[in-house]
Amino acid sequence: MLKLSIQDITLNQAHEDKQSAIAFLAQQLTDNGLVEANYLAGMQAREAQNSTFLGNGIAIPHGTTDTRDLVKQTGVAIAHFPNGVDWGDGNTVYLAIGIAAKSDEHLGILKQLTKVLGEDGVEQALQNAQSAEQIIALLNGETQLAIEFDASHIQLDFPASDMIQMAAVSAGLLKNSGSVDTAFVADVVAKNPTHLGEGVWLVSSNKGVNQTGMAFVTTINQCHFENQDVKALIAFAGCNSAHRAQLSTITALIADQAIGSLLSKSALELIALFNPATAEQASTPASNGDANSAIYKIRNAHGLHARPGAMLVACAKKFESAITVRNLDSDSQAVNAKSLMKVIGLGVKHGHQLEFTANGDDAQAALEAIGQAIESGLGEG
């Protein structure tokens, strides 16, 4: 199977438009002895048929079936665009994978990319990537994109009597979830936290961290540390940049003099604030009571595999409304239509009927756009 490697990647490229980017990739494929010089025409023709944009900042330009005889050897050329390239239809590409394939080897790459196409934070991670190793790890699904923070990382109204107990409880929550080991616990307990204001404190460590995580603990008792009230402690375990969004949220609360608002929030409210992706996964799809719904038949010959699935998800993500979808032919449960992994998991085949339900101000527009996308073949004609 065709696989991606660091040797295939050219970093820090800048191109004004996708035609220039595709020409660069075609030249790379030619220089590497993978294709004949006029393979570019096939790549341009394929792009003219349907956009090769997959979603999450990734495109896979390749030739048409008519130009497969120009392929000397199956392979790829990958270009990284930290400033992005306009790929049309409002889509920006940060990584383009130019494919030279004698048959359908590119389907293997689509399969490899299935997970990363459904993850939040991929586009920013690709944009900020500093090395080929980082990009390959990201494409292989080996990079942590979202912080570990759910109900198991929250302890409200703990009867702590001092800061040491608060630190021990927060570190224990992270240890119990597997994010850290005992080295982290020992380091956090020994550290002096930083006061953020209104009795909210913060402590962090990168020792003994397996994956970046966050814990939140409040106390029901009256505690003090360095002559300041202790009402809550936020603990970060960091081994990458997955906690950047949470730090930005905390910074914004401090700037708005609203850090104390954390003290009155429930566990679900804290999750929604600091980790909306987890909150979305935990939520139950809305009922059809006041929602807009529509049923569409999938016309794609091979059903919803990675590419048309990604196009469907990209369409749904353009709207603010909450959108769910279920496969009427398999009696599936409704899933989030903005999650590629969940859409692929429906096992949609040619001719299957999908019921979409949308809640929100732009619900009707969303359903109409999804219907049009399905009717047009979801990028497959």
Short mmCIF file of C-alpha atoms in Angstrom, two decimals:
data_model
loop_
_atom_site.label_atom_id
_atom_site.label_comp_id
_atom_site.label_asym_id
_atom_site.label_seq_id
_atom_site.Cartn_x
_atom_site.Cartn_y
_atom_site.Cartn_z
CA MET A 1 0.00 0.00 0.00
CA LEU A 2 1.16 3.51 -0.82
CA LYS A 3 2.34 5.18 2.38
CA LEU A 4 3.45 8.68 3.32
CA SER A 5 6.97 9.36 4.60
CA ILE A 6 9.06 12.34 5.66
CA GLN A 7 11.17 12.02 2.49
CA ASP A 8 8.10 12.96 0.43
CA ILE A 9 7.55 16.32 2.17
CA THR A 10 8.71 19.78 1.10
CA LEU A 11 8.18 22.32 3.88
CA ASN A 12 7.33 26.03 3.91
CA GLN A 13 6.03 26.44 0.38
CA ALA A 14 4.15 29.56 -0.71
CA HIS A 15 1.83 29.71 -3.74
CA GLU A 16 -0.80 32.24 -4.74
CA ASP A 17 -3.39 29.74 -5.95
CA LYS A 18 -4.04 26.03 -6.33
CA GLN A 19 -2.96 25.98 -9.99
CA SER A 20 0.51 27.14 -8.98
CA ALA A 21 0.58 24.65 -6.12
CA ILE A 22 -0.46 21.78 -8.39
CA ALA A 23 2.19 22.75 -10.93
CA PHE A 24 4.80 22.63 -8.17
CA LEU A 25 3.69 19.15 -7.10
CA ALA A 26 3.68 17.93 -10.71
CA GLN A 27 7.25 19.17 -11.10
CA GLN A 28 8.25 17.38 -7.89
CA LEU A 29 6.74 14.14 -9.16
CA THR A 30 8.56 14.61 -12.47
CA ASP A 31 11.91 15.45 -10.86
CA ASN A 32 11.61 12.37 -8.66
CA GLY A 33 11.20 10.18 -11.72
CA LEU A 34 7.65 9.14 -10.88
CA VAL A 35 5.85 10.60 -13.92
CA GLU A 36 6.36 11.91 -17.43
CA ALA A 37 6.69 15.67 -17.83
CA ASN A 38 3.16 16.17 -19.19
CA TYR A 39 1.47 14.54 -16.18
CA LEU A 40 0.59 18.07 -15.04
CA ALA A 41 -2.14 18.23 -17.70
CA GLY A 42 -3.81 15.21 -16.13
CA MET A 43 -3.67 16.76 -12.66
CA GLN A 44 -5.18 19.97 -13.98
CA ALA A 45 -7.91 18.05 -15.78
CA ARG A 46 -8.76 16.10 -12.63
CA GLU A 47 -8.99 19.30 -10.62
CA ALA A 48 -11.28 20.81 -13.25
CA GLN A 49 -13.64 17.84 -12.92
CA ASN A 50 -13.99 18.10 -9.14
CA SER A 51 -11.98 19.73 -6.39
CA THR A 52 -9.48 17.40 -4.71
CA PHE A 53 -9.95 19.19 -1.40
CA LEU A 54 -10.71 16.59 1.30
CA GLY A 55 -11.25 18.77 4.35
CA ASN A 56 -9.26 19.92 7.39
CA GLY A 57 -6.75 21.77 5.22
CA ILE A 58 -5.77 18.75 3.09
CA ALA A 59 -6.00 18.19 -0.68
CA ILE A 60 -4.86 15.25 -2.84
CA PRO A 61 -4.35 16.46 -6.43
CA HIS A 62 -3.78 13.57 -8.85
CA GLY A 63 -4.14 12.69 -12.51
CA THR A 64 -7.09 11.31 -14.43
CA THR A 65 -7.50 7.68 -15.42
CA ASP A 66 -6.53 8.73 -18.95
CA THR A 67 -3.08 9.82 -17.74
CA ARG A 68 -2.16 6.72 -15.75
CA ASP A 69 0.07 5.61 -18.62
CA LEU A 70 2.25 8.64 -17.80
CA VAL A 71 3.02 7.22 -14.36
CA LYS A 72 6.44 5.53 -14.29
CA GLN A 73 6.27 4.54 -10.65
CA THR A 74 3.61 4.93 -7.98
CA GLY A 75 4.52 7.59 -5.42
CA VAL A 76 3.68 10.95 -3.89
CA ALA A 77 5.02 14.47 -3.47
CA ILE A 78 3.78 16.42 -0.44
CA ALA A 79 3.90 20.19 -0.08
CA HIS A 80 3.36 22.11 3.16
CA PHE A 81 1.82 25.59 2.88
CA PRO A 82 1.98 27.33 6.30
CA ASN A 83 0.26 30.42 4.90
CA GLY A 84 -2.39 28.34 3.16
CA VAL A 85 -3.49 28.12 -0.47
CA ASP A 86 -6.97 29.07 -1.66
CA TRP A 87 -8.40 25.84 -3.09
CA GLY A 88 -11.71 27.39 -4.11
CA ASP A 89 -15.18 27.33 -2.56
CA GLY A 90 -13.83 28.99 0.58
CA ASN A 91 -11.45 26.10 1.31
CA THR A 92 -7.84 26.65 2.41
CA VAL A 93 -5.18 23.97 2.00
CA TYR A 94 -2.15 23.70 4.28
CA LEU A 95 -0.97 20.34 2.99
CA ALA A 96 -1.31 19.00 -0.55
CA ILE A 97 -0.43 15.41 -1.43
CA GLY A 98 0.31 15.05 -5.14
CA ILE A 99 -0.31 11.46 -6.17
CA ALA A 100 1.10 9.46 -9.06
CA ALA A 101 -0.78 6.16 -9.13
CA LYS A 102 -0.85 3.36 -11.70
CA SER A 103 -4.22 2.15 -10.40
CA ASP A 104 -6.20 2.99 -7.24
CA GLU A 105 -3.33 3.28 -4.75
CA HIS A 106 -4.61 6.70 -3.71
CA LEU A 107 -7.51 4.94 -1.95
CA GLY A 108 -4.98 3.66 0.56
CA ILE A 109 -3.99 7.23 1.37
CA LEU A 110 -7.65 8.15 1.78
CA LYS A 111 -8.02 5.30 4.25
CA GLN A 112 -4.92 6.47 6.12
CA LEU A 113 -6.32 9.99 6.32
CA THR A 114 -9.81 8.99 7.48
CA LYS A 115 -9.11 9.59 11.17
CA VAL A 116 -7.28 12.89 10.80
CA LEU A 117 -9.97 14.25 8.45
CA GLY A 118 -12.52 13.88 11.24
CA GLU A 119 -10.50 15.49 14.03
CA ASP A 120 -10.82 19.06 15.25
CA GLY A 121 -7.61 21.10 15.34
CA VAL A 122 -5.96 19.43 12.34
CA GLU A 123 -5.87 22.56 10.19
CA GLN A 124 -4.12 24.63 12.86
CA ALA A 125 -1.71 21.81 13.61
CA LEU A 126 -0.79 21.51 9.94
CA GLN A 127 -0.40 25.25 9.61
CA ASN A 128 1.92 25.40 12.62
CA ALA A 129 3.94 22.26 11.84
CA GLN A 130 7.68 22.87 11.95
CA SER A 131 9.03 19.58 10.63
CA ALA A 132 8.25 16.70 8.30
CA GLU A 133 8.20 14.40 11.33
CA GLN A 134 5.42 16.45 12.92
CA ILE A 135 3.36 16.30 9.74
CA ILE A 136 3.70 12.54 9.34
CA ALA A 137 2.84 11.96 13.00
CA LEU A 138 -0.23 14.14 12.52
CA LEU A 139 -1.34 12.30 9.37
CA ASN A 140 -0.80 8.95 11.09
CA GLY A 141 -3.09 10.01 13.94
CA GLU A 142 -0.21 9.93 16.42
CA THR A 143 -0.48 13.59 17.46
CA GLN A 144 -2.70 14.63 20.34
CA LEU A 145 -4.92 17.42 19.03
CA ALA A 146 -7.35 17.90 21.89
CA ILE A 147 -6.66 18.12 25.60
CA GLU A 148 -7.87 15.39 27.93
CA PHE A 149 -10.58 17.09 29.99
CA ASP A 150 -13.89 15.48 30.83
CA ALA A 151 -16.02 14.75 33.89
CA SER A 152 -13.35 12.43 35.31
CA HIS A 153 -10.99 15.42 35.53
CA ILE A 154 -13.35 17.53 37.64
CA GLN A 155 -13.89 17.43 41.40
CA LEU A 156 -16.30 20.02 42.78
CA ASP A 157 -16.73 20.91 46.48
CA PHE A 158 -13.93 18.69 47.74
CA PRO A 159 -13.43 19.12 51.53
CA ALA A 160 -9.80 20.26 51.21
CA SER A 161 -8.13 22.04 54.11
CA ASP A 162 -5.06 23.37 52.30
CA MET A 163 -3.39 23.81 48.92
CA ILE A 164 -1.43 20.57 49.19
CA GLN A 165 -4.65 18.59 49.31
CA MET A 166 -6.03 20.54 46.35
CA ALA A 167 -2.87 19.80 44.36
CA ALA A 168 -2.92 16.14 45.33
CA VAL A 169 -6.55 15.72 44.28
CA SER A 170 -6.05 17.46 40.92
CA ALA A 171 -2.92 15.42 40.20
CA GLY A 172 -4.73 12.27 41.28
CA LEU A 173 -7.53 12.92 38.79
CA LEU A 174 -5.00 13.17 35.98
CA LYS A 175 -3.15 10.08 37.17
CA ASN A 176 -6.35 8.03 37.38
CA SER A 177 -7.15 8.86 33.75
CA GLY A 178 -3.68 7.75 32.61
CA SER A 179 -2.51 11.21 31.59
CA VAL A 180 0.36 11.30 34.11
CA ASP A 181 2.40 9.10 36.43
CA THR A 182 3.68 9.53 39.99
CA ALA A 183 6.46 11.90 38.92
CA PHE A 184 3.82 14.46 37.94
CA VAL A 185 1.97 14.03 41.23
CA ALA A 186 5.14 14.60 43.26
CA ASP A 187 6.12 17.67 41.23
CA VAL A 188 2.69 19.33 41.41
CA VAL A 189 2.34 18.80 45.17
CA ALA A 190 5.74 20.40 45.72
CA LYS A 191 5.09 23.44 43.50
CA ASN A 192 3.72 26.85 44.47
CA PRO A 193 0.64 27.56 42.30
CA THR A 194 -0.02 30.92 40.65
CA HIS A 195 -2.99 32.98 41.83
CA LEU A 196 -5.20 33.98 38.90
CA GLY A 197 -7.59 36.01 41.02
CA GLU A 198 -10.80 35.59 43.02
CA GLY A 199 -9.48 32.47 44.74
CA VAL A 200 -8.70 30.58 41.52
CA TRP A 201 -5.17 29.15 41.25
CA LEU A 202 -3.16 27.43 38.53
CA VAL A 203 -0.39 24.85 38.66
CA SER A 204 1.34 22.96 35.86
CA SER A 205 4.08 20.45 35.18
CA ASN A 206 5.59 18.52 32.27
CA LYS A 207 7.16 15.80 34.41
CA GLY A 208 5.77 12.28 34.05
CA VAL A 209 3.18 13.38 31.46
CA ASN A 210 1.85 10.79 29.02
CA GLN A 211 -0.69 13.06 27.35
CA THR A 212 -1.71 16.66 27.84
CA GLY A 213 -4.56 16.98 30.29
CA MET A 214 -6.33 19.40 32.60
CA ALA A 215 -7.98 19.01 36.00
CA PHE A 216 -10.27 21.35 37.89
CA VAL A 217 -10.91 21.12 41.64
CA THR A 218 -12.94 23.33 43.97
CA THR A 219 -13.17 23.16 47.74
CA ILE A 220 -16.17 23.55 49.98
CA ASN A 221 -13.96 24.65 52.88
CA GLN A 222 -12.36 28.00 53.57
CA CYS A 223 -8.70 27.62 52.58
CA HIS A 224 -5.83 30.06 52.26
CA PHE A 225 -2.44 30.04 50.59
CA GLU A 226 0.06 32.91 50.86
CA ASN A 227 -2.66 34.97 52.58
CA GLN A 228 -5.01 34.56 49.61
CA ASP A 229 -8.29 32.67 49.41
CA VAL A 230 -8.21 29.23 47.83
CA LYS A 231 -11.46 28.30 46.10
CA ALA A 232 -10.36 26.41 43.01
CA LEU A 233 -7.23 24.93 41.45
CA ILE A 234 -6.62 24.35 37.75
CA ALA A 235 -3.87 21.83 37.01
CA PHE A 236 -2.25 21.35 33.59
CA ALA A 237 -0.19 18.35 32.53
CA GLY A 238 1.57 19.35 29.34
CA CYS A 239 3.64 17.39 26.84
CA ASN A 240 2.56 19.22 23.66
CA SER A 241 0.51 22.27 22.63
CA ALA A 242 -2.93 20.65 23.00
CA HIS A 243 -3.72 22.93 25.96
CA ARG A 244 -3.22 26.17 24.03
CA ALA A 245 -6.95 26.83 23.57
CA GLN A 246 -7.65 26.29 27.29
CA LEU A 247 -4.89 28.71 28.26
CA SER A 248 -6.38 31.27 25.89
CA THR A 249 -9.77 30.82 27.55
CA ILE A 250 -8.24 31.40 30.97
CA THR A 251 -6.36 34.46 29.72
CA ALA A 252 -9.59 35.92 28.31
CA LEU A 253 -11.41 35.33 31.62
CA ILE A 254 -8.65 37.11 33.51
CA ALA A 255 -8.68 40.03 31.07
CA ASP A 256 -12.46 40.33 31.52
CA GLN A 257 -12.07 40.07 35.31
CA ALA A 258 -14.33 37.02 35.14
CA ILE A 259 -12.06 34.22 36.34
CA GLY A 260 -14.31 33.86 39.39
CA SER A 261 -17.19 32.82 37.13
CA LEU A 262 -15.62 29.35 37.03
CA LEU A 263 -16.61 28.83 40.65
CA SER A 264 -20.33 28.76 39.89
CA LYS A 265 -20.19 26.45 36.88
CA SER A 266 -21.28 22.83 36.82
CA ALA A 267 -19.08 20.07 35.46
CA LEU A 268 -20.94 20.10 32.14
CA GLU A 269 -20.58 23.88 31.88
CA LEU A 270 -16.85 23.62 32.57
CA ILE A 271 -16.47 20.97 29.88
CA ALA A 272 -18.44 23.07 27.41
CA LEU A 273 -16.20 26.06 28.18
CA PHE A 274 -12.81 24.36 28.10
CA ASN A 275 -13.38 21.37 25.83
CA PRO A 276 -16.42 21.88 23.58
CA ALA A 277 -15.52 18.82 21.46
CA THR A 278 -15.98 16.56 24.48
CA ALA A 279 -19.19 18.33 25.42
CA GLU A 280 -20.50 17.78 21.90
CA GLN A 281 -19.68 14.06 22.05
CA ALA A 282 -21.44 13.76 25.39
CA SER A 283 -24.57 15.50 24.24
CA THR A 284 -27.61 13.64 22.98
CA PRO A 285 -28.75 14.39 19.42
CA ALA A 286 -31.76 16.66 19.37
CA SER A 287 -35.18 15.18 18.80
CA ASN A 288 -37.13 15.89 15.66
CA GLY A 289 -39.81 17.87 17.50
CA ASP A 290 -38.98 21.41 16.39
CA ALA A 291 -36.18 20.47 14.01
CA ASN A 292 -35.95 20.60 10.25
CA SER A 293 -35.32 17.25 8.61
CA ALA A 294 -34.78 15.88 5.12
CA ILE A 295 -34.05 12.50 3.55
CA TYR A 296 -31.56 12.09 0.71
CA LYS A 297 -30.42 9.03 -1.26
CA ILE A 298 -26.68 8.50 -1.73
CA ARG A 299 -25.82 8.27 -5.41
CA ASN A 300 -22.09 7.50 -5.11
CA ALA A 301 -21.21 4.11 -6.57
CA HIS A 302 -19.06 3.13 -3.59
CA GLY A 303 -21.15 4.84 -0.93
CA LEU A 304 -19.69 7.21 1.63
CA HIS A 305 -16.02 6.29 1.80
CA ALA A 306 -13.44 8.85 2.94
CA ARG A 307 -13.56 11.35 0.09
CA PRO A 308 -17.33 11.86 -0.36
CA GLY A 309 -17.75 11.52 3.40
CA ALA A 310 -15.26 14.35 3.91
CA MET A 311 -17.11 16.50 1.37
CA LEU A 312 -20.40 15.89 3.18
CA VAL A 313 -18.88 16.79 6.56
CA ALA A 314 -17.22 19.90 5.10
CA CYS A 315 -20.61 21.01 3.80
CA ALA A 316 -22.26 20.49 7.20
CA LYS A 317 -19.48 22.38 8.99
CA LYS A 318 -20.25 25.53 7.01
CA PHE A 319 -23.42 26.02 9.07
CA GLU A 320 -23.95 26.97 12.71
CA SER A 321 -26.89 24.63 13.22
CA ALA A 322 -26.47 21.33 15.04
CA ILE A 323 -26.86 18.65 12.38
CA THR A 324 -27.34 14.92 12.88
CA VAL A 325 -27.66 12.12 10.36
CA ARG A 326 -28.81 8.51 10.47
CA ASN A 327 -28.81 5.72 7.93
CA LEU A 328 -32.41 4.63 7.41
CA ASP A 329 -31.28 1.45 5.64
CA SER A 330 -29.32 0.16 8.62
CA ASP A 331 -31.60 1.49 11.37
CA SER A 332 -28.64 3.38 12.87
CA GLN A 333 -28.69 5.91 15.66
CA ALA A 334 -28.37 9.58 14.72
CA VAL A 335 -24.79 10.84 14.81
CA ASN A 336 -23.08 14.20 14.45
CA ALA A 337 -22.98 15.06 10.74
CA LYS A 338 -19.90 17.24 11.35
CA SER A 339 -17.78 14.28 12.46
CA LEU A 340 -16.20 12.33 9.60
CA MET A 341 -15.50 9.27 11.74
CA LYS A 342 -19.14 9.05 12.79
CA VAL A 343 -20.43 9.59 9.26
CA ILE A 344 -18.09 6.91 7.87
CA GLY A 345 -19.19 4.64 10.71
CA LEU A 346 -22.76 4.64 9.37
CA GLY A 347 -21.66 2.21 6.66
CA VAL A 348 -23.47 4.05 3.90
CA LYS A 349 -23.61 2.20 0.57
CA HIS A 350 -24.93 3.19 -2.83
CA GLY A 351 -28.66 3.76 -2.69
CA HIS A 352 -28.88 4.09 1.07
CA GLN A 353 -31.16 6.82 2.40
CA LEU A 354 -29.88 9.27 4.99
CA GLU A 355 -32.11 11.34 7.25
CA PHE A 356 -30.60 14.68 8.24
CA THR A 357 -31.95 16.70 11.14
CA ALA A 358 -30.86 20.28 11.76
CA ASN A 359 -31.51 22.64 14.67
CA GLY A 360 -30.57 26.31 14.44
CA ASP A 361 -31.17 29.58 12.65
CA ASP A 362 -29.66 28.32 9.40
CA ALA A 363 -31.12 24.80 9.62
CA GLN A 364 -33.14 24.98 6.41
CA ALA A 365 -30.24 26.43 4.45
CA ALA A 366 -27.99 23.68 5.80
CA LEU A 367 -30.34 20.92 4.69
CA GLU A 368 -30.71 22.43 1.24
CA ALA A 369 -26.93 22.72 0.85
CA ILE A 370 -26.43 19.11 1.98
CA GLY A 371 -29.05 17.97 -0.50
CA GLN A 372 -27.36 19.83 -3.30
CA ALA A 373 -23.97 18.40 -2.35
CA ILE A 374 -25.35 14.85 -2.36
CA GLU A 375 -27.12 15.43 -5.67
CA SER A 376 -23.86 16.67 -7.23
CA GLY A 377 -22.04 13.50 -6.15
CA LEU A 378 -20.02 14.80 -3.18
CA GLY A 379 -16.96 15.48 -5.29
CA GLU A 380 -17.27 12.31 -7.40
CA GLY A 381 -19.57 13.62 -10.11
#
